[in-house]
Short mmCIF file of C-alpha atoms and ligand atoms in Angstrom, two decimals:
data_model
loop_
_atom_site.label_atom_id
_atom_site.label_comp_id
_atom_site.label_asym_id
_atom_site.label_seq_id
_atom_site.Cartn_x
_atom_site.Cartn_y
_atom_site.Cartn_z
CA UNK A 151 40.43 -32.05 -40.11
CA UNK A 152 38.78 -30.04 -37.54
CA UNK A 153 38.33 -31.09 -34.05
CA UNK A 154 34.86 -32.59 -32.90
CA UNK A 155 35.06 -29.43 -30.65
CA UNK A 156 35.81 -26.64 -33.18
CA UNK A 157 32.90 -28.21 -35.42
CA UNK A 158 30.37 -27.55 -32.28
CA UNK A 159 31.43 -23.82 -32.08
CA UNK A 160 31.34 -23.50 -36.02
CA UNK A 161 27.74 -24.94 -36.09
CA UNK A 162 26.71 -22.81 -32.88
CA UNK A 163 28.26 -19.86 -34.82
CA UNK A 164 25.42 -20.40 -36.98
CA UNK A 165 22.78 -19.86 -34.41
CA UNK A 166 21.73 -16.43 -33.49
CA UNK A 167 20.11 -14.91 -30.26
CA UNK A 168 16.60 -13.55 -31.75
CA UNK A 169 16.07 -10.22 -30.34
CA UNK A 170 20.02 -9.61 -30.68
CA UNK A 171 20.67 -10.43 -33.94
CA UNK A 172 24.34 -11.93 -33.56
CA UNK A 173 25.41 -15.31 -32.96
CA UNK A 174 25.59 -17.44 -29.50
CA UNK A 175 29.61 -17.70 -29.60
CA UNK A 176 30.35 -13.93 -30.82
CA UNK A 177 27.76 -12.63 -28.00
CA UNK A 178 29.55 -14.94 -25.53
CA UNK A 179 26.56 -17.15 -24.51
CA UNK A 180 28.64 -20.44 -24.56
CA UNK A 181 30.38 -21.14 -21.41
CA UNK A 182 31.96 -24.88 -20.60
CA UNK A 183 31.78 -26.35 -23.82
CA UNK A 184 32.94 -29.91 -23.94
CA UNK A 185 33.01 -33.29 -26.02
CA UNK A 186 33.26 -36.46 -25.04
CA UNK A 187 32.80 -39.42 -27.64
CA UNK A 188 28.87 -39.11 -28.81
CA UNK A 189 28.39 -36.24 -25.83
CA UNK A 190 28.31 -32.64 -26.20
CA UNK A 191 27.48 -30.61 -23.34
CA UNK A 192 28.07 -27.09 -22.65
CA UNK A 193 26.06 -23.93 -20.72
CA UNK A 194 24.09 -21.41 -22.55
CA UNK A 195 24.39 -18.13 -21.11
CA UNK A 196 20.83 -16.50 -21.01
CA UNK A 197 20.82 -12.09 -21.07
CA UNK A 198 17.96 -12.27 -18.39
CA UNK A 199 16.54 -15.38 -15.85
CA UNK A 200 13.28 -14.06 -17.74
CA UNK A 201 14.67 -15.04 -20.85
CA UNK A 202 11.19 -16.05 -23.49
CA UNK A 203 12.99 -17.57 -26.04
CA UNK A 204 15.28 -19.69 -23.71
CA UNK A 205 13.43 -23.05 -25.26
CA UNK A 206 13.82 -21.66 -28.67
CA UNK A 207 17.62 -21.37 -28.74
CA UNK A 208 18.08 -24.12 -26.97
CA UNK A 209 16.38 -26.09 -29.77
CA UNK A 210 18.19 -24.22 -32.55
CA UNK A 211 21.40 -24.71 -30.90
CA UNK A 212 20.36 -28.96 -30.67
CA UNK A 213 19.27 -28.68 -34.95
CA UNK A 214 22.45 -27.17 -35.53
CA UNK A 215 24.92 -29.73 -34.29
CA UNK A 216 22.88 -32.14 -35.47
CA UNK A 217 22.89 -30.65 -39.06
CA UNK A 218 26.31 -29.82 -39.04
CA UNK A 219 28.41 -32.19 -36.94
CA UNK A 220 26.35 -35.23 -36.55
CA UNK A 221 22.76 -36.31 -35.63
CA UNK A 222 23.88 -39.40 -33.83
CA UNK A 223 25.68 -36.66 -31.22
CA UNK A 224 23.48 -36.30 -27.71
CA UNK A 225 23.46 -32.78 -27.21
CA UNK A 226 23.06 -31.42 -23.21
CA UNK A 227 22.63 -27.84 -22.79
CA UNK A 228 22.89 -26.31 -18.92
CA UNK A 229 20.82 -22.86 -18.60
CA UNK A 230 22.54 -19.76 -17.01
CA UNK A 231 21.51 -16.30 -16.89
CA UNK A 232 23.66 -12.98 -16.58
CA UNK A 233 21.87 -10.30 -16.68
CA UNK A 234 23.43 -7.50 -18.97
CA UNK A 235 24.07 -4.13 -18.39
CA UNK A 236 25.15 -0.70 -19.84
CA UNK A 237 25.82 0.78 -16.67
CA UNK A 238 28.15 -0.73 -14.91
CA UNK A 239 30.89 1.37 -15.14
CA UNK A 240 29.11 4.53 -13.94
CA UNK A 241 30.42 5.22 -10.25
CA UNK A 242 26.58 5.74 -9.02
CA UNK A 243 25.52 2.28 -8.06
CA UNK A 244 28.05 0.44 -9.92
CA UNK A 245 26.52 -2.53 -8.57
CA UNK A 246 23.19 -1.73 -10.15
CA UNK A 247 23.14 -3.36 -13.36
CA UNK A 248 19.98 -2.01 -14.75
CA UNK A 249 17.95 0.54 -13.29
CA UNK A 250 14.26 0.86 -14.61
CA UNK A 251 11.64 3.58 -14.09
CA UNK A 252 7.99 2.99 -14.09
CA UNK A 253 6.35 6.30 -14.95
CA UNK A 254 2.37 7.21 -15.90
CA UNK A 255 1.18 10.43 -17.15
CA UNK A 256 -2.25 10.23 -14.79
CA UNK A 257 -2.06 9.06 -11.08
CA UNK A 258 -4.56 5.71 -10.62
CA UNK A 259 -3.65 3.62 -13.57
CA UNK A 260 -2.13 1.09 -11.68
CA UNK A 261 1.73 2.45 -12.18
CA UNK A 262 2.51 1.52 -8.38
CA UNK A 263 1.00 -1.71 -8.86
CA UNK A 264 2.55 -2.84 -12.27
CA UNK A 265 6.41 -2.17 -10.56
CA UNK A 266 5.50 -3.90 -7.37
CA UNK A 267 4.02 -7.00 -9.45
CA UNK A 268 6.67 -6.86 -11.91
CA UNK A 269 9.60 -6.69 -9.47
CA UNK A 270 7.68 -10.01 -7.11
CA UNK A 271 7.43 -11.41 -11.25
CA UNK A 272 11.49 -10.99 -12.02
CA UNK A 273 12.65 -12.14 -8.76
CA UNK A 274 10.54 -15.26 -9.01
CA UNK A 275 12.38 -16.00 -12.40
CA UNK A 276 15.85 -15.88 -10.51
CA UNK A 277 16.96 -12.29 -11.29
CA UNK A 278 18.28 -10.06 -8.47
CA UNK A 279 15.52 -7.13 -7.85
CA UNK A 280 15.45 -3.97 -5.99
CA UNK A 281 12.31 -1.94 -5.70
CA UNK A 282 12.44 1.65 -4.77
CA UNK A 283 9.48 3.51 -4.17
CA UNK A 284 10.11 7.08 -5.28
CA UNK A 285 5.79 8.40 -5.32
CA UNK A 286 7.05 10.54 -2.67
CA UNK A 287 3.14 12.19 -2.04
CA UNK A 288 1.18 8.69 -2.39
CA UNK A 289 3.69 6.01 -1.48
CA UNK A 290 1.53 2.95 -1.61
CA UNK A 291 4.48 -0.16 -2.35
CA UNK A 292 4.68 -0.95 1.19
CA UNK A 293 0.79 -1.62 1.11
CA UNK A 294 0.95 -3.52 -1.31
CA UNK A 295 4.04 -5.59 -0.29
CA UNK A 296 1.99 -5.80 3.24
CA UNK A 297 5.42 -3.77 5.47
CA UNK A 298 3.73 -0.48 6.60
CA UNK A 299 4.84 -1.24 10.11
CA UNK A 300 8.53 -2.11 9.25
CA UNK A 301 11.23 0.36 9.38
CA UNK A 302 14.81 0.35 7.83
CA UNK A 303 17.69 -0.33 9.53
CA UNK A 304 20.85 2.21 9.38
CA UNK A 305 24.14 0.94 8.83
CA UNK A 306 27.15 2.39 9.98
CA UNK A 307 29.77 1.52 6.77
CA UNK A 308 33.07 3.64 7.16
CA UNK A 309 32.61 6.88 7.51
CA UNK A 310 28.82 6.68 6.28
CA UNK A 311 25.63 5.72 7.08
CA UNK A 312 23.31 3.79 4.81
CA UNK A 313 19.96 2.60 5.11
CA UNK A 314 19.75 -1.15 4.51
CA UNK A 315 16.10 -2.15 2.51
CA UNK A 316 13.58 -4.60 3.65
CA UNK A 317 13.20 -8.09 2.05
CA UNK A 318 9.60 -8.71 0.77
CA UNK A 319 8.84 -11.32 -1.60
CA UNK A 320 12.33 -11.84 -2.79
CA UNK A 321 13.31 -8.64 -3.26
CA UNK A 322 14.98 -5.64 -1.80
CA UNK A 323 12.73 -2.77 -0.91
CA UNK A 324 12.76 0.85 0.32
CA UNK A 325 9.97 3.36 0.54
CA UNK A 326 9.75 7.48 1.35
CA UNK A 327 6.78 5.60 3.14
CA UNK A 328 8.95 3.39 5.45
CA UNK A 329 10.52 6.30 6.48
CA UNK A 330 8.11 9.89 7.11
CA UNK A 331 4.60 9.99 7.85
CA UNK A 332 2.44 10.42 4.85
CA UNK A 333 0.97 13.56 6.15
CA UNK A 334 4.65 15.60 6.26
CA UNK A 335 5.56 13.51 3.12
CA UNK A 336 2.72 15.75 1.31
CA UNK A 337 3.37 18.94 2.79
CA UNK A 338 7.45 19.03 1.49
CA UNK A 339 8.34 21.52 -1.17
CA UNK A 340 10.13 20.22 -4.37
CA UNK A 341 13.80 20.41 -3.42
CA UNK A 342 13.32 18.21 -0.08
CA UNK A 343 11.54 15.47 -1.75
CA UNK A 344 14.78 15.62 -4.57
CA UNK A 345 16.92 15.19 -1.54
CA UNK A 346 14.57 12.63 0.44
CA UNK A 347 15.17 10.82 -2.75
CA UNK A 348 18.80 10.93 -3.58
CA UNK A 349 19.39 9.48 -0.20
CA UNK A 350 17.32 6.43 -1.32
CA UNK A 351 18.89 5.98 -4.10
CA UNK A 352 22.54 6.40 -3.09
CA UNK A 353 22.40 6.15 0.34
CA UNK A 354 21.33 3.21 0.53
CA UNK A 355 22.72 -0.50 0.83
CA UNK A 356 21.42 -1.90 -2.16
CA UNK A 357 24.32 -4.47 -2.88
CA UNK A 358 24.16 -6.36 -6.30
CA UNK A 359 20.94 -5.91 -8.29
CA UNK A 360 19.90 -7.19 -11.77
CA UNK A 361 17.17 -5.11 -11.81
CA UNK A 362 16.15 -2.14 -9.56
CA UNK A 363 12.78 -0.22 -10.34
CA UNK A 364 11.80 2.92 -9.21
CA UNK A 365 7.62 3.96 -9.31
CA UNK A 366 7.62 7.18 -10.06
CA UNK A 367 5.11 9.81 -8.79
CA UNK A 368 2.33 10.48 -12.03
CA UNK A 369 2.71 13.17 -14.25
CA UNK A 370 6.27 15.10 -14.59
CA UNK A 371 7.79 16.70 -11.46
CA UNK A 372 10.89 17.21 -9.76
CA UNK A 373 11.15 14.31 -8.68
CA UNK A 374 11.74 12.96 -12.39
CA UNK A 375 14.71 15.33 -13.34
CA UNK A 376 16.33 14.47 -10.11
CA UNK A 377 16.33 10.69 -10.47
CA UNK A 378 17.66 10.87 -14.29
CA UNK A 379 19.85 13.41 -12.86
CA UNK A 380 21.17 11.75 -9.86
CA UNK A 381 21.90 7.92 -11.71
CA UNK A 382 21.99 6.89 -15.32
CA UNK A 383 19.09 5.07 -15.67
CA UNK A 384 18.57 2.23 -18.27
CA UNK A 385 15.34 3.35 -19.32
CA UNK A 386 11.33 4.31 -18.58
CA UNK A 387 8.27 2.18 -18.49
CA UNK A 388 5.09 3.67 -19.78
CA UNK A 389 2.06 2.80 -17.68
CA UNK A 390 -1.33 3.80 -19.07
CA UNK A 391 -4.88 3.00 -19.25
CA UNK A 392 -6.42 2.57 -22.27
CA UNK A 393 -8.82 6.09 -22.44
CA UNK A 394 -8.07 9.21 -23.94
CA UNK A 395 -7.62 11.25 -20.78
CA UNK A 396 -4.59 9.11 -19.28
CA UNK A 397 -3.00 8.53 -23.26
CA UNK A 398 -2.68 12.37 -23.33
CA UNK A 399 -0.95 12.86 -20.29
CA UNK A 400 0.91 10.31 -20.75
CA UNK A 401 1.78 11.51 -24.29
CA UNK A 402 3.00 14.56 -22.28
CA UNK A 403 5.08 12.37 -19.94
CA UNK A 404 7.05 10.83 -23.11
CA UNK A 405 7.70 14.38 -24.29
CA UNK A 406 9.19 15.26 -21.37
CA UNK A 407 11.83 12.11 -21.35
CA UNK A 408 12.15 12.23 -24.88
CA UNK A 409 13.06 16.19 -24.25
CA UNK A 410 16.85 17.10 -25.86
CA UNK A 411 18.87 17.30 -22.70
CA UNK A 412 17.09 14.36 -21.21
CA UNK A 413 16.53 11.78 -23.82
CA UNK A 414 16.17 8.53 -21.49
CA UNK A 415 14.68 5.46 -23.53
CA UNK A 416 11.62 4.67 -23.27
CA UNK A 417 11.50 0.68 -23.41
CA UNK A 418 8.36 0.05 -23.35
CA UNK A 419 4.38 0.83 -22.75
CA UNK A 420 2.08 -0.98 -20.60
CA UNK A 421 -1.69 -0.95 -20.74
CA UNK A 422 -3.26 -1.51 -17.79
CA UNK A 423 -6.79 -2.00 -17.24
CA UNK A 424 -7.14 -3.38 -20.53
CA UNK A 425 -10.38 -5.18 -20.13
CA UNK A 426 -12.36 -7.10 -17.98
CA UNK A 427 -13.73 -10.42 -18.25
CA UNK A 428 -16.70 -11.71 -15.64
CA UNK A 429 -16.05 -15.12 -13.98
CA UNK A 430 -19.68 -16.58 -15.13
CA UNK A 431 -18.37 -14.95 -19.19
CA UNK A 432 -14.86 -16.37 -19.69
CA UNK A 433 -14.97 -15.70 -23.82
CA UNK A 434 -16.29 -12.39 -23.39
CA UNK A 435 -14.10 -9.26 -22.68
CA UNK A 436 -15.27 -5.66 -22.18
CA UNK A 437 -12.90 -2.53 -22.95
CA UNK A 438 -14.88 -0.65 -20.26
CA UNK A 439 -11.85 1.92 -21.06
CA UNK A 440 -11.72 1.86 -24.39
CA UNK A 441 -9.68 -0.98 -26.87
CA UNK A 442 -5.93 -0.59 -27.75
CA UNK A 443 -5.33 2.84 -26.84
CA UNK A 444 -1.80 1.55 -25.13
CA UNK A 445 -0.87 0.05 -28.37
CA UNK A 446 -1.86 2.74 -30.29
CA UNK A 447 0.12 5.21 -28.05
CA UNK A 448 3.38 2.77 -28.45
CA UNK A 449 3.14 2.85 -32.18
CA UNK A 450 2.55 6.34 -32.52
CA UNK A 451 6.05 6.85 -30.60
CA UNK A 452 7.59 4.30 -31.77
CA UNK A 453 8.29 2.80 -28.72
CA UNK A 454 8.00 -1.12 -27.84
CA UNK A 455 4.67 -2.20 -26.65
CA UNK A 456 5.17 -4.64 -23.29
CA UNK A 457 1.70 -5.94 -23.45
CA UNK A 458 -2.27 -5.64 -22.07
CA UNK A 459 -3.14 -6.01 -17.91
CA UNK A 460 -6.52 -6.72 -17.92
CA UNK A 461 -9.17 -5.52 -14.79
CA UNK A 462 -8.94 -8.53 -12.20
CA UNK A 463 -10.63 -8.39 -8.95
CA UNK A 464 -7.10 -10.35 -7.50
CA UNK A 465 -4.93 -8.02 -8.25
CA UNK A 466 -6.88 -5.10 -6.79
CA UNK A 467 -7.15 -7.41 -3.26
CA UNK A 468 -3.93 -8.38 -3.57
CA UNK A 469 -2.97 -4.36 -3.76
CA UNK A 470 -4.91 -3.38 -0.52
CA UNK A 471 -3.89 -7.24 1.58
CA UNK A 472 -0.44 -7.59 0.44
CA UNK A 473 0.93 -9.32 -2.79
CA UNK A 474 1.52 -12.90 -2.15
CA UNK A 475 2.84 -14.34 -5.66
CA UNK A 476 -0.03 -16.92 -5.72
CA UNK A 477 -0.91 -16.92 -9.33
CA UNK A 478 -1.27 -19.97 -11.01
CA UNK A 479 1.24 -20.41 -13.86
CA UNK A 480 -1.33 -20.10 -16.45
CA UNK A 481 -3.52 -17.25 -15.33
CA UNK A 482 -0.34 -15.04 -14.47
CA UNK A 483 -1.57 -11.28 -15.32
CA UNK A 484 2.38 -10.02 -15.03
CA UNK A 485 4.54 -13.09 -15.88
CA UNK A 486 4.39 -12.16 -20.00
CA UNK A 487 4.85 -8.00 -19.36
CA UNK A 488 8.04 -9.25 -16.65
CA UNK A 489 9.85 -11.39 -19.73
CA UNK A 490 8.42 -8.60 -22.41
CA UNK A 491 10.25 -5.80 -20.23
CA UNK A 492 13.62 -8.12 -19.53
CA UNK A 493 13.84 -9.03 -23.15
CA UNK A 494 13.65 -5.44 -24.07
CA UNK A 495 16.09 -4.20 -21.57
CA UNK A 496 18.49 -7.32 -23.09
CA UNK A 497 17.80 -5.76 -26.51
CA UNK A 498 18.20 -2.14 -25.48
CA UNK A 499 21.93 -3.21 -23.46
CA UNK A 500 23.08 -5.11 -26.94
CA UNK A 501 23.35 -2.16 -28.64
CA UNK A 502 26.13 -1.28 -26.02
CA UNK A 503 25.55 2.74 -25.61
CA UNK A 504 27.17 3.38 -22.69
CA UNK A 505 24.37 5.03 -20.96
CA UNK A 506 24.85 8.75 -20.38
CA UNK A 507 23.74 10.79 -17.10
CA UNK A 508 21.61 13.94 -17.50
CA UNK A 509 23.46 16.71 -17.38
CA UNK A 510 21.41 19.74 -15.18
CA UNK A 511 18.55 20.41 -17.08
CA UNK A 512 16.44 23.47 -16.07
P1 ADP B 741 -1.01 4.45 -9.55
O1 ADP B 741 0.29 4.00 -8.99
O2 ADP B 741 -0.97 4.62 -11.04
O3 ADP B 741 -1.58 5.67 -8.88
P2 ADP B 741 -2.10 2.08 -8.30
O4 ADP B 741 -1.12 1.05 -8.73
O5 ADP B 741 -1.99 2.61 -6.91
O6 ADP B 741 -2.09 3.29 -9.33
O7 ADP B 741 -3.54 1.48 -8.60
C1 ADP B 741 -4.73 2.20 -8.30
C2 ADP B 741 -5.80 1.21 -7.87
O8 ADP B 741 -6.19 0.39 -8.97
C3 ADP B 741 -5.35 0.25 -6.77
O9 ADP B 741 -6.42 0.04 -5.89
C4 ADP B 741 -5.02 -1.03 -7.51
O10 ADP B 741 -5.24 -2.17 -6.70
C5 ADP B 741 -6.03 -1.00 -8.62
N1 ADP B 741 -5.55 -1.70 -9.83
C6 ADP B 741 -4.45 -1.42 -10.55
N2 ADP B 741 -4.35 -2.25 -11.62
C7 ADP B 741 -5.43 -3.07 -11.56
C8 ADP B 741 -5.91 -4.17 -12.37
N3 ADP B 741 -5.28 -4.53 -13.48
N4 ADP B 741 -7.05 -4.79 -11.97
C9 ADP B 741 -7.72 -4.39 -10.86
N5 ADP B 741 -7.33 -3.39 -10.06
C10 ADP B 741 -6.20 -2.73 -10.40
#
């Protein structure tokens, strides 16, 4: 006869993560598992804080102890999260568990403002977040995180010096912006922004992160070979706008990633800008850019689609004033595209490809 204990794990052996496809106890998501008379209690271990099917295991994991050991059993079930990661023996930012890049083919499609809202979005949910902002010739973050007067201090660790980020919101945060006026920013060739950037990235006291994002200038540039170059990233995140002009370049800006020699995932698209809905007409929306373009360009490259931004008035104020994380629950623009991007990240660490750096690519 099997223990009341070794019945639980067989029945939770039966119920599998979603997006992972394997079961709770071989993916090692129970932690603490105990019995006690009529009581089973033990702590699922979530892949991300962000987790959208939390609810949904949880309830499989009650149904299948029920079915299989007993219904009269009261089941308690604790939620943790570690967040996973592919990197984390790579000796760049070994701390770093995932690092995520938010690219756009066409400058103005709200790139700059999808990482800043996304990063605010994670760290709300409990995950650890960096945000580096790498649009070395429009560096608008700090705007938008309302620090344009703050500086970085330098730390003296050792033998080196690092640069410790700000806190804003929850979340780490450095910016070629914090650091140069945006007038000599603009006038640097190619090479010095690579190096301007390196030192952000590695130079830089970022500590433990779940998550660190980098916005990316638009289009492809130098910048873009050097950060793939410099760190193994976990993967790119596709910001576009539904019309034809920003889907082709940033068809173009998947080619480039997708490139042999390159090759960084893309996890996901974004479409900004979707449409836009007037206060006094809440049922109506107009696709004053054109409908599903975003989608369309995710399908077409096979690629996951994240989900649609639409055109709100708030979050262009909130760009210019400052982000203050005021959204209401329900009328959160970037709390589904946060939990679409950390469930895909989960999914894209599961398959456990130790991620490879970019070798010099001309
Ligand atoms: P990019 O980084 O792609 O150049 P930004 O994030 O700087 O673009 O956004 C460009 C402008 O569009 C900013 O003024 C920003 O506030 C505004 N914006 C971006 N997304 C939205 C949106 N969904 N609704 C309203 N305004 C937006």
């Amino acid at each position: 006869m099997l223990s009341l204990q070794q019945q639980v794990i067989d029945a939770l052996r039966t119920v599998e993560d979603p997006d992972l496809g394997q079961d709770l106890v071989t993916l090692g998501m129970i932690r603490d598992l105990a019995v006690e008379e009529k009581k089973v209690t033990f702590t699922l271990v979530l892949t991300t804080p962000a987790c959208p099917l939390q609810e949904t295991i949880k309830q499989a994991c009650v149904d299948a102890i029920h079915k299989q050991v007993g219904a009269d059993l009261e089941v308690v079930i604790q939620l943790d999260a570690k967040v996973t990661s592919t990197r984390s023996h790579d000796t760049m930012l070994p701390h770093v568990k995932n690092i995520i890049a938010i690219a756009s083919g066409k400058g103005g499609v709200g790139k700059s403002t999808v990482a800043a809202n996304v990063a605010c979005t994670l760290a709300q949910r409990g995950a650890q977040v960096g945000l580096l902002d790498a649009d070395i010739f429009g560096p608008s973050i700090p705007t938008m995180l309302g620090c344009e007067q703050e500086r970085p201090q330098v730390e003296q660790q050792g033998d080196k010096k690092y640069l410790i980020p700000l806190k804003k919101n929850g979340i780490k945060l450095l910016s070629m912006g914090l650091l140069t006026p945006a007038d000599e920013a603009i006038i640097w060739r190619g090479p010095m922004a690579s190096k301007a950037l390196r030192q952000l990235l590695v130079d830089t006291a970022w500590g433990t992160l779940d998550y660190l994002i980098v916005d990316l200038p638009p289009g492809t540039s130098d910048i873009h070979l050097t950060l793939v170059q410099a760190v193994p990233i976990t993967g790119i995140v596709m910001v576009t706008t539904p019309q034809k002009v920003a889907l082709l370049d940033a068809t173009k800006a998947i080619a480039m990633f997708q490139k042999p020699g390159i090759d960084v995932p893309i996890v996901g698209v974004i479409e900004n800008m979707a449409y836009f809905t007037p206060p006094e007409l809440p049922n109506h929306r107009y696709y004053l850019f054109g409908q599903r373009g975003g989608e369309a360009l995710a399908t077409q490259h096979q690629i996951p689609f994240l989900g649609h931004i639409p055109l709100l008035q708030n979050i262009r104020e909130e760009s210019d004033a400052g982000i203050s994380t005021t959204w209401t629950e329900e009328a959160h623009p970037f709390d589904a595209i946060a939990t679409a991007l950390a469930q895909q990240v989960a999914i894209c660490n599961a398959r456990l490809v130790p991620i490879q750096g970019v070798k010099k690519v001309d």
